Short mmCIF file of N, CA and C in Angstrom, two decimals:
data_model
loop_
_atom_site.label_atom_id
_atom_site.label_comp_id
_atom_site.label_asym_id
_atom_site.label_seq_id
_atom_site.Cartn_x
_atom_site.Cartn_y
_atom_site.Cartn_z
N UNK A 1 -2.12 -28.55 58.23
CA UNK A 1 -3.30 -27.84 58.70
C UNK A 1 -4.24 -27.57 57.53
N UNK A 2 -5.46 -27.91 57.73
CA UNK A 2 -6.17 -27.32 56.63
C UNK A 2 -7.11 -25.86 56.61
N UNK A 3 -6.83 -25.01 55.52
CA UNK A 3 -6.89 -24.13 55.42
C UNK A 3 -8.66 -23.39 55.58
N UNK A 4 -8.49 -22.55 56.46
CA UNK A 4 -10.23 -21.92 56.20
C UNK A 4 -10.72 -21.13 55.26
N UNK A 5 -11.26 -22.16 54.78
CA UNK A 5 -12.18 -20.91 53.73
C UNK A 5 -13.33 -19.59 53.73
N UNK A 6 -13.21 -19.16 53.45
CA UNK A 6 -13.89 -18.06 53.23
C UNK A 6 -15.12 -17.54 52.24
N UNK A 7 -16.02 -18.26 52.69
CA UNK A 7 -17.19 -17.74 52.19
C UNK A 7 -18.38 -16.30 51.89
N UNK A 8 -18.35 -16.44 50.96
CA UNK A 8 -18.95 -14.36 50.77
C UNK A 8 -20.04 -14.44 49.65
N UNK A 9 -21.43 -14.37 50.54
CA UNK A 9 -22.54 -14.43 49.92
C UNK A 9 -23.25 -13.16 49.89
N UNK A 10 -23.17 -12.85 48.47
CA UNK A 10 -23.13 -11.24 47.90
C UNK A 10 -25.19 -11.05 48.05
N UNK A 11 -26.08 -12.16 47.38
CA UNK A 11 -27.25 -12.06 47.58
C UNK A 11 -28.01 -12.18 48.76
N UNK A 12 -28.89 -11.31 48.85
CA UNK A 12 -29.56 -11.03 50.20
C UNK A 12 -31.41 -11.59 49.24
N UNK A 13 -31.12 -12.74 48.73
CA UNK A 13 -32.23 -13.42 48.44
C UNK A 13 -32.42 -14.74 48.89
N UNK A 14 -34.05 -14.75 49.08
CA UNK A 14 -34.42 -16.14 50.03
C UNK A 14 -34.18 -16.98 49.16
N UNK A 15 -34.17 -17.23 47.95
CA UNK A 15 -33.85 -18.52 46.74
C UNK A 15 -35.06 -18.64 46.60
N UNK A 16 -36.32 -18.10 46.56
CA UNK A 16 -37.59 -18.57 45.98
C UNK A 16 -37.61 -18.42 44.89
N UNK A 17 -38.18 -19.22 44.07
CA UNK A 17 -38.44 -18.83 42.42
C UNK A 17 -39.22 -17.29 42.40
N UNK A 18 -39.08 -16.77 41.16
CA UNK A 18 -40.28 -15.55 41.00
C UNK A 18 -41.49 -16.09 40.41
N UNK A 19 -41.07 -17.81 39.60
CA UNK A 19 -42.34 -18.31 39.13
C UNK A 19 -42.67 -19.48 39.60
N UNK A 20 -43.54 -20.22 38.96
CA UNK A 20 -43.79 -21.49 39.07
C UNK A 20 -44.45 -22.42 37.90
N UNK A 21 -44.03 -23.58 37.73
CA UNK A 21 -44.31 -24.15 35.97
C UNK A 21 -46.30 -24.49 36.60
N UNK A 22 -46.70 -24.39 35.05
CA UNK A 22 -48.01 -24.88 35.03
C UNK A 22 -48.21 -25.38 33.51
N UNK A 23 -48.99 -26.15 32.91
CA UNK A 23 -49.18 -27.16 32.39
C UNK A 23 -49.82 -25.80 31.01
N UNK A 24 -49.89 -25.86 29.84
CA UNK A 24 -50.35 -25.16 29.05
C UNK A 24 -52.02 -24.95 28.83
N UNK A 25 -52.29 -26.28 29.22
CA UNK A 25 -53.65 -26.55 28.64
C UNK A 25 -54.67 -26.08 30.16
N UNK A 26 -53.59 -26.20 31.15
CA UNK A 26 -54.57 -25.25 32.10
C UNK A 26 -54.26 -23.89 32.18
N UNK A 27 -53.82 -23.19 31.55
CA UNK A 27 -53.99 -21.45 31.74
C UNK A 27 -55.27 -21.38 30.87
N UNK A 28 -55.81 -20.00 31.71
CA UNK A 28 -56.93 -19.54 31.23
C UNK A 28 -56.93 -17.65 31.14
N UNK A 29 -57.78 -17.48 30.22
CA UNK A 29 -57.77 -15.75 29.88
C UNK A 29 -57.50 -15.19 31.50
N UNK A 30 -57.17 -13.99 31.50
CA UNK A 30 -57.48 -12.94 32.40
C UNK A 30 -56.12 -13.35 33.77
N UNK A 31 -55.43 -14.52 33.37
CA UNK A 31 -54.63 -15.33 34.27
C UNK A 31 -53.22 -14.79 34.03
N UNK A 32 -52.16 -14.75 34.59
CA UNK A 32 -50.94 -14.58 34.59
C UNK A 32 -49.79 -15.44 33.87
N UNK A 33 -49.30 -15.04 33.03
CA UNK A 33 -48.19 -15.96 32.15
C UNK A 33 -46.44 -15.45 31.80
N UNK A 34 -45.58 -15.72 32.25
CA UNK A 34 -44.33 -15.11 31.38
C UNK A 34 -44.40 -15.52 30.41
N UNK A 35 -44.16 -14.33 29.25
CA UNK A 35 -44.31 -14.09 27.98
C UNK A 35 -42.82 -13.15 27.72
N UNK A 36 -41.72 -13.82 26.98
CA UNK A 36 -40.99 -13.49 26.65
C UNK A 36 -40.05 -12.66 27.73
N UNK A 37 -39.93 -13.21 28.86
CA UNK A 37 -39.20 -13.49 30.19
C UNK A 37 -39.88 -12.36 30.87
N UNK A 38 -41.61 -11.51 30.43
CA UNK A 38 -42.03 -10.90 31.05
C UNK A 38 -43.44 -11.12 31.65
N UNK A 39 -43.78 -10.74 33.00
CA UNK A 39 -44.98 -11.19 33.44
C UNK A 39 -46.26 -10.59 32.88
N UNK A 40 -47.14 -11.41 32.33
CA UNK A 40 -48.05 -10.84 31.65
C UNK A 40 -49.39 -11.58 32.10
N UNK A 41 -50.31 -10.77 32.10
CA UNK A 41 -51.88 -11.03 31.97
C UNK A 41 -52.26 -11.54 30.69
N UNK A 42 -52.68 -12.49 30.25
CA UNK A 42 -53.61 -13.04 28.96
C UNK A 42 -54.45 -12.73 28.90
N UNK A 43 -54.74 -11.81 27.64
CA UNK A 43 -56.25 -11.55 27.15
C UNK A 43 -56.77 -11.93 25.81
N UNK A 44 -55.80 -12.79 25.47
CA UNK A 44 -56.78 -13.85 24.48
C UNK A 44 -55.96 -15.39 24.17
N UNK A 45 -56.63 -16.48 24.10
CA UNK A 45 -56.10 -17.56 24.05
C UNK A 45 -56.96 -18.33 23.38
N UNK A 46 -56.29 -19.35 22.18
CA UNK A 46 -56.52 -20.09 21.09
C UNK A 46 -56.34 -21.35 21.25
N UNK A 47 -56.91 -22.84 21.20
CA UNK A 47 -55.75 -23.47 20.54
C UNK A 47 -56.28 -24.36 19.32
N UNK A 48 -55.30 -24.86 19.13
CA UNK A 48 -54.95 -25.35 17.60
C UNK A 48 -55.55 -26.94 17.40
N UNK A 49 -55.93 -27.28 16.32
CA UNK A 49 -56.18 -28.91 16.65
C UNK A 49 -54.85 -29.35 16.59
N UNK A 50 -54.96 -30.74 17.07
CA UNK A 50 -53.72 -31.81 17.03
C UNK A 50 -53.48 -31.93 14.87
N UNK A 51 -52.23 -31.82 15.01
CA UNK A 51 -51.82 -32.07 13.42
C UNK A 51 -51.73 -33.43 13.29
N UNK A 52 -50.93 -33.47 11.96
CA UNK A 52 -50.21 -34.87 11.62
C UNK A 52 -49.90 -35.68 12.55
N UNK A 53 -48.59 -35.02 13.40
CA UNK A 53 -47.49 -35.11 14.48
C UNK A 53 -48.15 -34.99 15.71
N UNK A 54 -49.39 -35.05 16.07
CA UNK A 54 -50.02 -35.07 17.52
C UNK A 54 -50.22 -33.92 18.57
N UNK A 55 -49.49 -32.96 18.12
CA UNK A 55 -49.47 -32.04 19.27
C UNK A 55 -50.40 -30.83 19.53
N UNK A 56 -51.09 -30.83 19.90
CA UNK A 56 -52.46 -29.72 20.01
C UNK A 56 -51.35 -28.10 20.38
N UNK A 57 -51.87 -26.71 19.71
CA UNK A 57 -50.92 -25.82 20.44
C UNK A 57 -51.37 -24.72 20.35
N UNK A 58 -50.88 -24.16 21.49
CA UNK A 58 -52.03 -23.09 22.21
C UNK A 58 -51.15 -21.61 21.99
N UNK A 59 -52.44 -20.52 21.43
CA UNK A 59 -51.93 -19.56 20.98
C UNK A 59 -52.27 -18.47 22.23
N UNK A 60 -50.99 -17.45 22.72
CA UNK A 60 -51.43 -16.85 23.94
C UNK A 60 -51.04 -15.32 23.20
N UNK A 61 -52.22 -14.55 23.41
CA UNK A 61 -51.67 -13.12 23.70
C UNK A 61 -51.69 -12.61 25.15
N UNK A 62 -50.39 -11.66 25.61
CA UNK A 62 -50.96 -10.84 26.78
C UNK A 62 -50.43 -9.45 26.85
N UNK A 63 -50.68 -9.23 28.20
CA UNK A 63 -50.23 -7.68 27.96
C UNK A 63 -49.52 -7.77 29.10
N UNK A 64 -47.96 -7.20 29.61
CA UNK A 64 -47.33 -6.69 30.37
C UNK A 64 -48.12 -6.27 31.08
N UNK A 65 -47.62 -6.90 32.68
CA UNK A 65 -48.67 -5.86 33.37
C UNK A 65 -48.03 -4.51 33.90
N UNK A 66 -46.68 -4.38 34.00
CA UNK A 66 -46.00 -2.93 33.95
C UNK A 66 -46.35 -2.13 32.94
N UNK A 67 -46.22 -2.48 32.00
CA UNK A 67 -45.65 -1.42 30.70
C UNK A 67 -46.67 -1.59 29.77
N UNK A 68 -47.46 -2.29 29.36
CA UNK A 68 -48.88 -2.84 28.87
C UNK A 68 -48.29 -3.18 27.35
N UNK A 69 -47.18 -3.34 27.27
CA UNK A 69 -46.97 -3.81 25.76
C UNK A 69 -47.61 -5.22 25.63
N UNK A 70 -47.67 -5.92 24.71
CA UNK A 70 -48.34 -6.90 23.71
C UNK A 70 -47.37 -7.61 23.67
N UNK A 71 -47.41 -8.78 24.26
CA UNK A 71 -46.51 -9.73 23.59
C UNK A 71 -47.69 -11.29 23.27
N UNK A 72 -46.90 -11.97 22.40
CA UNK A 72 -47.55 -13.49 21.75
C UNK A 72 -46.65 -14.82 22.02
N UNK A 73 -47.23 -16.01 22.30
CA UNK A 73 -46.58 -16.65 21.92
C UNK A 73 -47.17 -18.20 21.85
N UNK A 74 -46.79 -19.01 21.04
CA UNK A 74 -47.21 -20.44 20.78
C UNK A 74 -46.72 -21.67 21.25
N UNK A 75 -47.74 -22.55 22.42
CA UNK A 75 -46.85 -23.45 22.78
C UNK A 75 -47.24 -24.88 23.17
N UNK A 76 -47.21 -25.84 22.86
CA UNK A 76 -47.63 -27.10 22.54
C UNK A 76 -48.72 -27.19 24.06
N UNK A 77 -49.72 -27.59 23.96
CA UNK A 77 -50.38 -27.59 25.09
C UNK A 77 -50.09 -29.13 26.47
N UNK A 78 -48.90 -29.52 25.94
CA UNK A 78 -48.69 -30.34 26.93
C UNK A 78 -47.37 -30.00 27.61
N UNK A 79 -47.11 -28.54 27.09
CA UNK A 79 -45.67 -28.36 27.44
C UNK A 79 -45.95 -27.31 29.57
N UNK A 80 -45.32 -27.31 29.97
CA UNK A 80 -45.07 -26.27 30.77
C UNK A 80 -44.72 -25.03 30.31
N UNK A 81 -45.71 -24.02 31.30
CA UNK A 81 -45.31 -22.61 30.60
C UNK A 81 -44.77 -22.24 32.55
N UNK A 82 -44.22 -20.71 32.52
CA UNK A 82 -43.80 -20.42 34.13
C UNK A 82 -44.85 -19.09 33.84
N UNK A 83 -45.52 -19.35 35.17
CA UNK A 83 -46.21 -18.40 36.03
C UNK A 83 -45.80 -17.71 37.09
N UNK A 84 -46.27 -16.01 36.31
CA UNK A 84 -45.02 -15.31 37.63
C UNK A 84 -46.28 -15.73 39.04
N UNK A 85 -45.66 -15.26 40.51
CA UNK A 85 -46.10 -15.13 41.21
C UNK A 85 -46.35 -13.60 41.72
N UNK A 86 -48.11 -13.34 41.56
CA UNK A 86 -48.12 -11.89 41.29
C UNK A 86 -49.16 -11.61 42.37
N UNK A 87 -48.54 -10.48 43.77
CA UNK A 87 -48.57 -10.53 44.68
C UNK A 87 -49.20 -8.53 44.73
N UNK A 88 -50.64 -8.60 45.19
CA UNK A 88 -51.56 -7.47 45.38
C UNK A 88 -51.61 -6.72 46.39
N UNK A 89 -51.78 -5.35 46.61
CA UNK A 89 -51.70 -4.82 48.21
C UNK A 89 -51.91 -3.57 47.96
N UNK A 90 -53.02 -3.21 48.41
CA UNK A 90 -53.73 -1.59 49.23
C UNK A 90 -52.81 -0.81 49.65
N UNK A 91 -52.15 0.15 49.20
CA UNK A 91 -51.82 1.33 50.48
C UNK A 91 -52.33 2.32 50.66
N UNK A 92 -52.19 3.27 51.61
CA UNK A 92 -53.11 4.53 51.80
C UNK A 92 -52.20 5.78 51.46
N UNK A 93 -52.52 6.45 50.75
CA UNK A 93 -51.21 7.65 50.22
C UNK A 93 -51.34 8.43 51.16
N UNK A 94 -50.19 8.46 51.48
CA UNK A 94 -50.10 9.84 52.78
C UNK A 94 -49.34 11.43 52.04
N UNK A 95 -48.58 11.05 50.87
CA UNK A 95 -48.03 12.09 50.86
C UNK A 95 -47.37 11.68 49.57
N UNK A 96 -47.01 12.68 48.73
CA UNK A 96 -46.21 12.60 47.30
C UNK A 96 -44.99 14.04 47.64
N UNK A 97 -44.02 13.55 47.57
CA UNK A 97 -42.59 13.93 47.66
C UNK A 97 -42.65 15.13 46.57
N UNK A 98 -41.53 16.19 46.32
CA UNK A 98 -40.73 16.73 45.62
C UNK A 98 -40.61 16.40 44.21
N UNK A 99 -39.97 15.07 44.36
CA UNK A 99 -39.43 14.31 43.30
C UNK A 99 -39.97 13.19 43.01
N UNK A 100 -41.37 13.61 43.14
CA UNK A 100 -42.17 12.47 42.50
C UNK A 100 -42.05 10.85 43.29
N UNK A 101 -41.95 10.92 44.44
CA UNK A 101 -41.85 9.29 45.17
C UNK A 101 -43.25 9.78 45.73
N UNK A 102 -43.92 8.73 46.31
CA UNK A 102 -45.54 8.75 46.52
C UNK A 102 -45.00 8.14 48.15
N UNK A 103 -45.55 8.37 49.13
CA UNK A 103 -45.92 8.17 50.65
C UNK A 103 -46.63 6.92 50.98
N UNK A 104 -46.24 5.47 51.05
CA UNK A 104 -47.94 4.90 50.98
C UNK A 104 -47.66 4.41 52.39
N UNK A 105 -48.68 3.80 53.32
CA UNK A 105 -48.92 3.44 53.93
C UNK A 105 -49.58 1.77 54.07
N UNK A 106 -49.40 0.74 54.71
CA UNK A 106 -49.60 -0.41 54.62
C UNK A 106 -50.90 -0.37 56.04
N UNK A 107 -51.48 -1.02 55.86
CA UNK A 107 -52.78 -1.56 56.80
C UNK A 107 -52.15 -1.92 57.92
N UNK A 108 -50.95 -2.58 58.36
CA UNK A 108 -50.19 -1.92 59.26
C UNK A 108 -49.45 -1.04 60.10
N UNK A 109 -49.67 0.00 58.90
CA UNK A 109 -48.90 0.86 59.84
C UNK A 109 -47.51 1.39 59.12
N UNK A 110 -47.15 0.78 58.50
CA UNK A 110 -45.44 0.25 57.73
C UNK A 110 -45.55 1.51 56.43
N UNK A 111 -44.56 2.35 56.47
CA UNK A 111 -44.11 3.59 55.71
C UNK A 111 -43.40 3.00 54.55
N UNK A 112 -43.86 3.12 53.10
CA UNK A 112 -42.56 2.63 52.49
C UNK A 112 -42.73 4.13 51.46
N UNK A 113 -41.76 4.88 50.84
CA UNK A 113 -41.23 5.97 50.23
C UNK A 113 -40.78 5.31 49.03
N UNK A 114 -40.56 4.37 48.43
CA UNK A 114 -39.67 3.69 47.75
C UNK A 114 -40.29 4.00 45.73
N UNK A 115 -41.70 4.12 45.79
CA UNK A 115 -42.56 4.11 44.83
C UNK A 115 -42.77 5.36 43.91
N UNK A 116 -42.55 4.90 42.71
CA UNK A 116 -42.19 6.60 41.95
C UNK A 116 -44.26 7.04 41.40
N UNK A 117 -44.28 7.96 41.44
CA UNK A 117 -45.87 8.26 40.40
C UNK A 117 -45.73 7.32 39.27
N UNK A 118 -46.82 7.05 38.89
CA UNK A 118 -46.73 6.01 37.41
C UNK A 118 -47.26 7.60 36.26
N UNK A 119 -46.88 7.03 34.69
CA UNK A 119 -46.62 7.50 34.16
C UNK A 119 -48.00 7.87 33.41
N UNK A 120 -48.32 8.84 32.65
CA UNK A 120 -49.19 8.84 31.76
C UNK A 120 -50.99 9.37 32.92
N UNK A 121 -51.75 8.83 32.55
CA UNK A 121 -53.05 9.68 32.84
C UNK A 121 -53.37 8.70 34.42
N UNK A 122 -52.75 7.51 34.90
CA UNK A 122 -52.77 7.45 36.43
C UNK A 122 -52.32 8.18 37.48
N UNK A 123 -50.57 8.22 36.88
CA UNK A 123 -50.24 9.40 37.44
C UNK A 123 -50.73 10.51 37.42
N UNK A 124 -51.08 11.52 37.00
CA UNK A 124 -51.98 12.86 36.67
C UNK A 124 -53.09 12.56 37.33
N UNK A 125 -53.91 11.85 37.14
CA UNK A 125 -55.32 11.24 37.94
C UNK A 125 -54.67 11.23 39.46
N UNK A 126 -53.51 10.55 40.20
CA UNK A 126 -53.55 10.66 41.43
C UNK A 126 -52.88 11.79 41.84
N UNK A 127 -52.30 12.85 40.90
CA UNK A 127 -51.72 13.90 41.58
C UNK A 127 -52.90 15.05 41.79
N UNK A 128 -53.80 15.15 40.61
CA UNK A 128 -54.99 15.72 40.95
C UNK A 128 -55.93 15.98 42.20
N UNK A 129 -56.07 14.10 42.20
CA UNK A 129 -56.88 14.06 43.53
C UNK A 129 -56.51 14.20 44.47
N UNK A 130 -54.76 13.86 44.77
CA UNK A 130 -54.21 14.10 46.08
C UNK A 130 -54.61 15.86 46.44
N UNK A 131 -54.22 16.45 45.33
CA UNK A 131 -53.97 18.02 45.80
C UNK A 131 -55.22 18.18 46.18
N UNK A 132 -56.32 17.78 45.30
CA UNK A 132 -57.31 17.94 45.54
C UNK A 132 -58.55 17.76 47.10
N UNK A 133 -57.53 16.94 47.94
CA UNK A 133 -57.80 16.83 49.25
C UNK A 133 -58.28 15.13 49.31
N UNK A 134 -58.62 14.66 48.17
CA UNK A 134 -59.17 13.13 48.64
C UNK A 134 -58.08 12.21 49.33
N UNK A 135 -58.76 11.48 50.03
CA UNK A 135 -58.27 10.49 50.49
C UNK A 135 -57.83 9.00 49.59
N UNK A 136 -56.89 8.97 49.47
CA UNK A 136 -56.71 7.81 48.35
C UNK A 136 -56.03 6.37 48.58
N UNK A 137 -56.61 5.16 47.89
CA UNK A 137 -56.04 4.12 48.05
C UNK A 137 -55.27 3.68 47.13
N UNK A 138 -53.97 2.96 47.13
CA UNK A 138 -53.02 2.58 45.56
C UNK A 138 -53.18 1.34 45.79
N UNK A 139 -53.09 0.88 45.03
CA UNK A 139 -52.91 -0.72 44.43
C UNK A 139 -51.81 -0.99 43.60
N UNK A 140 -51.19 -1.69 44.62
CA UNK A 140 -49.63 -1.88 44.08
C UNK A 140 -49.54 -3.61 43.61
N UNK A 141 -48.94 -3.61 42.72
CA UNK A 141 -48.65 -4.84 41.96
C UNK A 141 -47.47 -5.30 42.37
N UNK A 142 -46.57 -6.66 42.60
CA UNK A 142 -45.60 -6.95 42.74
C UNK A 142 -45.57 -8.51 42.04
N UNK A 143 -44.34 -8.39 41.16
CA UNK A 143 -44.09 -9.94 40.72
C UNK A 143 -42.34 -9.50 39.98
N UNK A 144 -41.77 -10.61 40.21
CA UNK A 144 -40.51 -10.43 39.46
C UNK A 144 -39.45 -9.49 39.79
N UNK A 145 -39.43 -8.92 41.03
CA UNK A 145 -38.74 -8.02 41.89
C UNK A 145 -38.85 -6.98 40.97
N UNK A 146 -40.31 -6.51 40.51
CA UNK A 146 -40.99 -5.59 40.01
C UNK A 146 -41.90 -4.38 40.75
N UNK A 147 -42.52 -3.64 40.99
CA UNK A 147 -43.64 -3.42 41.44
C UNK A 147 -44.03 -1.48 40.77
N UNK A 148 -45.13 -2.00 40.63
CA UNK A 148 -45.98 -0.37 39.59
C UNK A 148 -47.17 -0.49 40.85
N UNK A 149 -48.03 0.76 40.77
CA UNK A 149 -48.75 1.42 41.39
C UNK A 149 -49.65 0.80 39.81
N UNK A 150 -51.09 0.46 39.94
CA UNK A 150 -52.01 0.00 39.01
C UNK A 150 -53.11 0.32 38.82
N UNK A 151 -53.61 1.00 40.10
CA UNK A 151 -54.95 1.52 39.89
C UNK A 151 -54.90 2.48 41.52
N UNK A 152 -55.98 3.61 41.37
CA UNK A 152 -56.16 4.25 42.60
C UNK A 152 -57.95 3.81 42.69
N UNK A 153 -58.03 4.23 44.01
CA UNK A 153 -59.72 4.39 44.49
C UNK A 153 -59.78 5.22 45.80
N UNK A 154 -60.75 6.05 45.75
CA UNK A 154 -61.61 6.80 47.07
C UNK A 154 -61.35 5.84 47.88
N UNK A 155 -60.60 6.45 49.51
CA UNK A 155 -60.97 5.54 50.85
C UNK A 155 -61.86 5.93 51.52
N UNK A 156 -62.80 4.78 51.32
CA UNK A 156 -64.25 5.15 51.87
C UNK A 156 -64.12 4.37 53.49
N UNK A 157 -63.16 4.03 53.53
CA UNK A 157 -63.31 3.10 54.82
C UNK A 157 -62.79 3.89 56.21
N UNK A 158 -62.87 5.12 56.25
CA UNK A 158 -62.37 6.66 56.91
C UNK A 158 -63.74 7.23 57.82
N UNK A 159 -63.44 6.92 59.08
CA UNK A 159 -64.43 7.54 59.68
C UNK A 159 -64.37 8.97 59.52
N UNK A 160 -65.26 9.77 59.01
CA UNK A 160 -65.01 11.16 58.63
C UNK A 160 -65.79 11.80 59.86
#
């Protein structure tokens, strides 16, 4: 008799990449790059002439888009670099928790609790205005089974 096996699949992931390769010599400023296995925005880019040895090579700075650190790096412009896939979305704050989780609301309808205040003078900026009675929109960032709160704005789109 042959025996049944038993299969036990621990990940509850679709298998999509978080990135995708792109060619060096087409990234451009202000664009998205992993930089030292982190997803980063480029805000300045160089490149080099071809040397001796042929290879033209392109100098990238960017900035984390979580944590805004600085990272660099140098890389032959015919090589592939990976591009995270970095995924944008509005919510409407309904409410900030106890313990610092923020309320947002999706243009659907859809409750997610999951999102902590961000740190430093955004956070403070949206705890202000919340108390303060405004109506507020977050802009949530997602790439790399990551996601930060990035910017707030007035919802002007509120029949008052």
């Amino acid at each position: 008799m042959a025996e049944i096996e038993e299969h036990h699949f621990e990940s509850g992931d679709s298998g999509a990449s978080q990135t995708y390769p792109m060619q060096c010599s087409a990234l451009r400023k202000n664009g998205f790059v992993m930089l030292k296995g982190r997803p980063c925005k480029i805000v300045e880019m160089s490149t080099s002439k071809t040397g001796k040895h042929g290879h033209a090579k392109v100098h990238m700075v960017g900035i984390d888009i979580f944590n805004g650190k600085k990272y660099e790096d140098i890389c032959p412009s015919t090589h592939n670099m990976d591009v995270p896939h970095v995924k944008r979305e509005d919510y409407q704050l309904t409410d900030i928790s106890d313990d610092n989780y923020l309320t947002l609301m999706s243009d659907n309808g859809d409750i997610r609790e999951d999102l902590k205040i961000p740190d430093g003078d955004l956070g403070n900026s949206i705890r202000t205005d919340f108390d303060g009675g405004k109506d507020l929109l977050c802009t949530v960032l997602k790439s790399c089974n990551e996601e930060c709160v990035i910017a707030i704005k007035t919802n002007t789109a509120l029949d008052k």
